[in-house]
PDB file of C-alpha atoms in Angstrom:
ATOM      1  CA  GLN A  75       0.000   0.000   0.000  1.00 86.00           C
ATOM      2  CA  VAL A  76       1.244   3.474  -0.890  1.00 92.00           C
ATOM      3  CA  GLN A  77       0.436   6.895   0.543  1.00 94.00           C
ATOM      4  CA  LEU A  78       1.153  10.234  -1.084  1.00 95.00           C
ATOM      5  CA  VAL A  79       1.218  13.298   1.158  1.00 96.00           C
ATOM      6  CA  GLU A  80       1.707  16.922   0.159  1.00 96.00           C
ATOM      7  CA  SER A  81       3.000  19.568   2.546  1.00 97.00           C
ATOM      8  CA  GLY A  82       4.489  23.036   2.558  1.00 98.00           C
ATOM      9  CA  GLY A  83       1.501  25.142   1.639  1.00 98.00           C
ATOM     10  CA  GLY A  84       0.464  28.267   3.493  1.00 97.00           C
ATOM     11  CA  LEU A  85      -0.139  31.987   3.306  1.00 98.00           C
ATOM     12  CA  VAL A  86       2.537  34.085   1.625  1.00 98.00           C
ATOM     13  CA  GLN A  87       2.739  37.662   0.381  1.00 98.00           C
ATOM     14  CA  PRO A  88       3.044  38.436  -3.324  1.00 98.00           C
ATOM     15  CA  GLY A  89       6.648  38.051  -4.394  1.00 98.00           C
ATOM     16  CA  GLY A  90       7.310  35.469  -1.713  1.00 98.00           C
ATOM     17  CA  SER A  91       8.353  31.838  -1.971  1.00 98.00           C
ATOM     18  CA  LEU A  92       7.146  28.450  -0.826  1.00 98.00           C
ATOM     19  CA  ARG A  93       8.450  24.929  -1.300  1.00 98.00           C
ATOM     20  CA  LEU A  94       5.901  22.165  -1.598  1.00 98.00           C
ATOM     21  CA  SER A  95       6.768  18.538  -0.944  1.00 98.00           C
ATOM     22  CA  CYS A  96       5.082  15.405  -2.242  1.00 98.00           C
ATOM     23  CA  ALA A  97       6.252  12.422  -0.202  1.00 97.00           C
ATOM     24  CA  ALA A  98       5.444   8.821  -1.019  1.00 96.00           C
ATOM     25  CA  SER A  99       5.583   6.028   1.542  1.00 95.00           C
ATOM     26  CA  GLY A 100       4.819   2.337   1.585  1.00 94.00           C
ATOM     27  CA  THR A 101       5.807  -0.541  -0.660  1.00 92.00           C
ATOM     28  CA  ILE A 102       7.453   1.303  -3.530  1.00 91.00           C
ATOM     29  CA  PHE A 103       9.604  -0.189  -6.262  1.00 91.00           C
ATOM     30  CA  SER A 104       9.902   2.987  -8.298  1.00 92.00           C
ATOM     31  CA  ILE A 105       8.274   6.360  -8.800  1.00 95.00           C
ATOM     32  CA  ASN A 106       7.881   7.320 -12.431  1.00 97.00           C
ATOM     33  CA  THR A 107       6.264  10.533 -13.627  1.00 97.00           C
ATOM     34  CA  VAL A 108       5.032  12.963 -10.980  1.00 98.00           C
ATOM     35  CA  THR A 109       2.743  15.857 -11.784  1.00 98.00           C
ATOM     36  CA  TRP A 110       1.742  18.851  -9.701  1.00 98.00           C
ATOM     37  CA  TYR A 111      -1.750  20.169 -10.423  1.00 97.00           C
ATOM     38  CA  ARG A 112      -3.571  23.101  -8.950  1.00 98.00           C
ATOM     39  CA  GLN A 113      -7.252  23.817  -8.552  1.00 97.00           C
ATOM     40  CA  ALA A 114      -8.512  27.304  -7.823  1.00 95.00           C
ATOM     41  CA  PRO A 115     -12.163  28.116  -7.023  1.00 90.00           C
ATOM     42  CA  GLY A 116     -14.164  28.612 -10.183  1.00 92.00           C
ATOM     43  CA  LYS A 117     -11.276  27.589 -12.441  1.00 94.00           C
ATOM     44  CA  GLN A 118     -10.356  24.431 -14.269  1.00 95.00           C
ATOM     45  CA  ARG A 119      -7.674  22.168 -12.863  1.00 96.00           C
ATOM     46  CA  GLU A 120      -4.308  23.157 -14.279  1.00 97.00           C
ATOM     47  CA  VAL A 121      -1.156  21.115 -14.750  1.00 98.00           C
ATOM     48  CA  VAL A 122       1.599  23.139 -13.103  1.00 98.00           C
ATOM     49  CA  ALA A 123       4.717  21.013 -13.592  1.00 98.00           C
ATOM     50  CA  THR A 124       5.770  17.475 -14.431  1.00 98.00           C
ATOM     51  CA  ILE A 125       8.952  15.526 -13.798  1.00 98.00           C
ATOM     52  CA  THR A 126       9.770  12.144 -15.302  1.00 97.00           C
ATOM     53  CA  ARG A 127      11.768   9.323 -13.769  1.00 96.00           C
ATOM     54  CA  GLY A 128      14.747  10.577 -15.729  1.00 95.00           C
ATOM     55  CA  SER A 129      14.183  14.097 -14.313  1.00 96.00           C
ATOM     56  CA  SER A 130      12.944  15.667 -17.531  1.00 98.00           C
ATOM     57  CA  THR A 131      10.681  18.549 -16.600  1.00 98.00           C
ATOM     58  CA  ASN A 132       7.829  20.472 -18.133  1.00 98.00           C
ATOM     59  CA  TYR A 133       6.024  23.577 -16.885  1.00 98.00           C
ATOM     60  CA  ALA A 134       2.852  25.489 -17.536  1.00 97.00           C
ATOM     61  CA  GLY A 135       3.533  28.757 -19.283  1.00 97.00           C
ATOM     62  CA  SER A 136       2.076  30.671 -16.358  1.00 96.00           C
ATOM     63  CA  VAL A 137       4.763  29.392 -13.954  1.00 98.00           C
ATOM     64  CA  LYS A 138       7.780  28.913 -16.218  1.00 98.00           C
ATOM     65  CA  GLY A 139      10.786  30.735 -14.844  1.00 98.00           C
ATOM     66  CA  ARG A 140       9.224  31.038 -11.378  1.00 98.00           C
ATOM     67  CA  PHE A 141       8.594  27.417 -10.322  1.00 98.00           C
ATOM     68  CA  THR A 142      11.059  24.538 -10.256  1.00 98.00           C
ATOM     69  CA  ILE A 143      10.133  20.878  -9.882  1.00 98.00           C
ATOM     70  CA  SER A 144      12.746  18.427  -8.609  1.00 98.00           C
ATOM     71  CA  ARG A 145      12.956  14.969  -7.099  1.00 98.00           C
ATOM     72  CA  ASP A 146      14.932  13.102  -4.476  1.00 97.00           C
ATOM     73  CA  ASP A 147      14.439   9.420  -5.202  1.00 95.00           C
ATOM     74  CA  ALA A 148      16.341   8.402  -2.060  1.00 95.00           C
ATOM     75  CA  LYS A 149      13.568  10.108  -0.058  1.00 96.00           C
ATOM     76  CA  ASN A 150      10.722   9.195  -2.445  1.00 96.00           C
ATOM     77  CA  THR A 151       9.895  12.896  -2.539  1.00 97.00           C
ATOM     78  CA  VAL A 152       9.198  15.446  -5.255  1.00 98.00           C
ATOM     79  CA  TYR A 153       9.455  19.159  -4.589  1.00 98.00           C
ATOM     80  CA  LEU A 154       7.907  22.234  -6.142  1.00 98.00           C
ATOM     81  CA  GLN A 155       9.896  25.372  -5.424  1.00 98.00           C
ATOM     82  CA  MET A 156       7.669  28.370  -6.051  1.00 98.00           C
ATOM     83  CA  ASN A 157       9.259  31.819  -6.277  1.00 98.00           C
ATOM     84  CA  SER A 158       7.890  35.251  -7.160  1.00 98.00           C
ATOM     85  CA  LEU A 159       4.428  34.114  -6.167  1.00 98.00           C
ATOM     86  CA  LYS A 160       1.412  36.015  -7.465  1.00 98.00           C
ATOM     87  CA  PRO A 161      -2.160  36.201  -6.173  1.00 97.00           C
ATOM     88  CA  GLU A 162      -3.249  34.165  -9.199  1.00 96.00           C
ATOM     89  CA  ASP A 163      -1.127  31.276  -7.917  1.00 98.00           C
ATOM     90  CA  THR A 164      -3.608  30.844  -5.079  1.00 98.00           C
ATOM     91  CA  ALA A 165      -5.037  27.317  -5.299  1.00 98.00           C
ATOM     92  CA  VAL A 166      -5.012  23.856  -3.800  1.00 98.00           C
ATOM     93  CA  TYR A 167      -1.915  22.095  -5.094  1.00 98.00           C
ATOM     94  CA  VAL A 168      -2.133  18.341  -5.585  1.00 98.00           C
ATOM     95  CA  CYS A 169       0.542  15.891  -6.634  1.00 97.00           C
ATOM     96  CA  ASN A 170      -0.129  12.864  -8.768  1.00 97.00           C
ATOM     97  CA  ALA A 171       2.402  10.047  -9.124  1.00 97.00           C
ATOM     98  CA  ASP A 172       2.815   6.938 -11.247  1.00 96.00           C
ATOM     99  CA  ILE A 173       4.233   4.390  -8.814  1.00 95.00           C
ATOM    100  CA  VAL A 174       5.305   0.810  -9.364  1.00 93.00           C
ATOM    101  CA  SER A 175       4.354  -1.243  -6.330  1.00 92.00           C
ATOM    102  CA  SER A 176       4.158  -5.019  -5.926  1.00 90.00           C
ATOM    103  CA  GLY A 177       4.830  -5.536  -9.600  1.00 91.00           C
ATOM    104  CA  ARG A 178       2.097  -3.252 -10.890  1.00 93.00           C
ATOM    105  CA  LEU A 179       1.819   0.384 -11.960  1.00 93.00           C
ATOM    106  CA  TYR A 180      -0.612   2.507  -9.982  1.00 94.00           C
ATOM    107  CA  VAL A 181      -1.584   6.169 -10.103  1.00 95.00           C
ATOM    108  CA  TYR A 182      -1.817   7.885  -6.733  1.00 95.00           C
ATOM    109  CA  SER A 183      -2.975  11.358  -5.756  1.00 96.00           C
ATOM    110  CA  GLY A 184      -2.442  13.227  -2.536  1.00 95.00           C
ATOM    111  CA  GLN A 185      -4.994  15.187  -0.568  1.00 95.00           C
ATOM    112  CA  GLY A 186      -3.636  18.566  -1.615  1.00 96.00           C
ATOM    113  CA  THR A 187      -2.106  21.537   0.165  1.00 97.00           C
ATOM    114  CA  GLN A 188      -3.530  25.058   0.131  1.00 98.00           C
ATOM    115  CA  VAL A 189      -1.395  27.904  -1.190  1.00 98.00           C
ATOM    116  CA  THR A 190      -2.708  31.414  -0.631  1.00 98.00           C
ATOM    117  CA  VAL A 191      -0.884  34.435  -2.025  1.00 98.00           C
ATOM    118  CA  SER A 192      -2.218  37.635  -0.529  1.00 97.00           C
ATOM    119  CA  SER A 193      -1.065  40.836   1.088  1.00 95.00           C
TER     120      SER A 193
END
């Protein structure tokens, strides 16, 4: 069984920074692609950033140059470093991971962490 837990959200002023973590625990053989999404009230869910098992990354245009996704496979954790935050970055951020466990590939999602950018 695998659990995926996000952390690191909170309230920050415009221009500030936060680092989100997405930590996987349980019976894990490997973690493949991990995606951070965000969901803001009244808006469609948006893919923020993706990192593959080989650490190739991709970003939404709205966050490129401000956010950085990275992974530490020794800790089964993926990070989202968010700099120069804007009020429009306010959302619940959720990570989604393709994880090989007990010989099968599963897709897991965390419960999300709230990010609020406001003065």
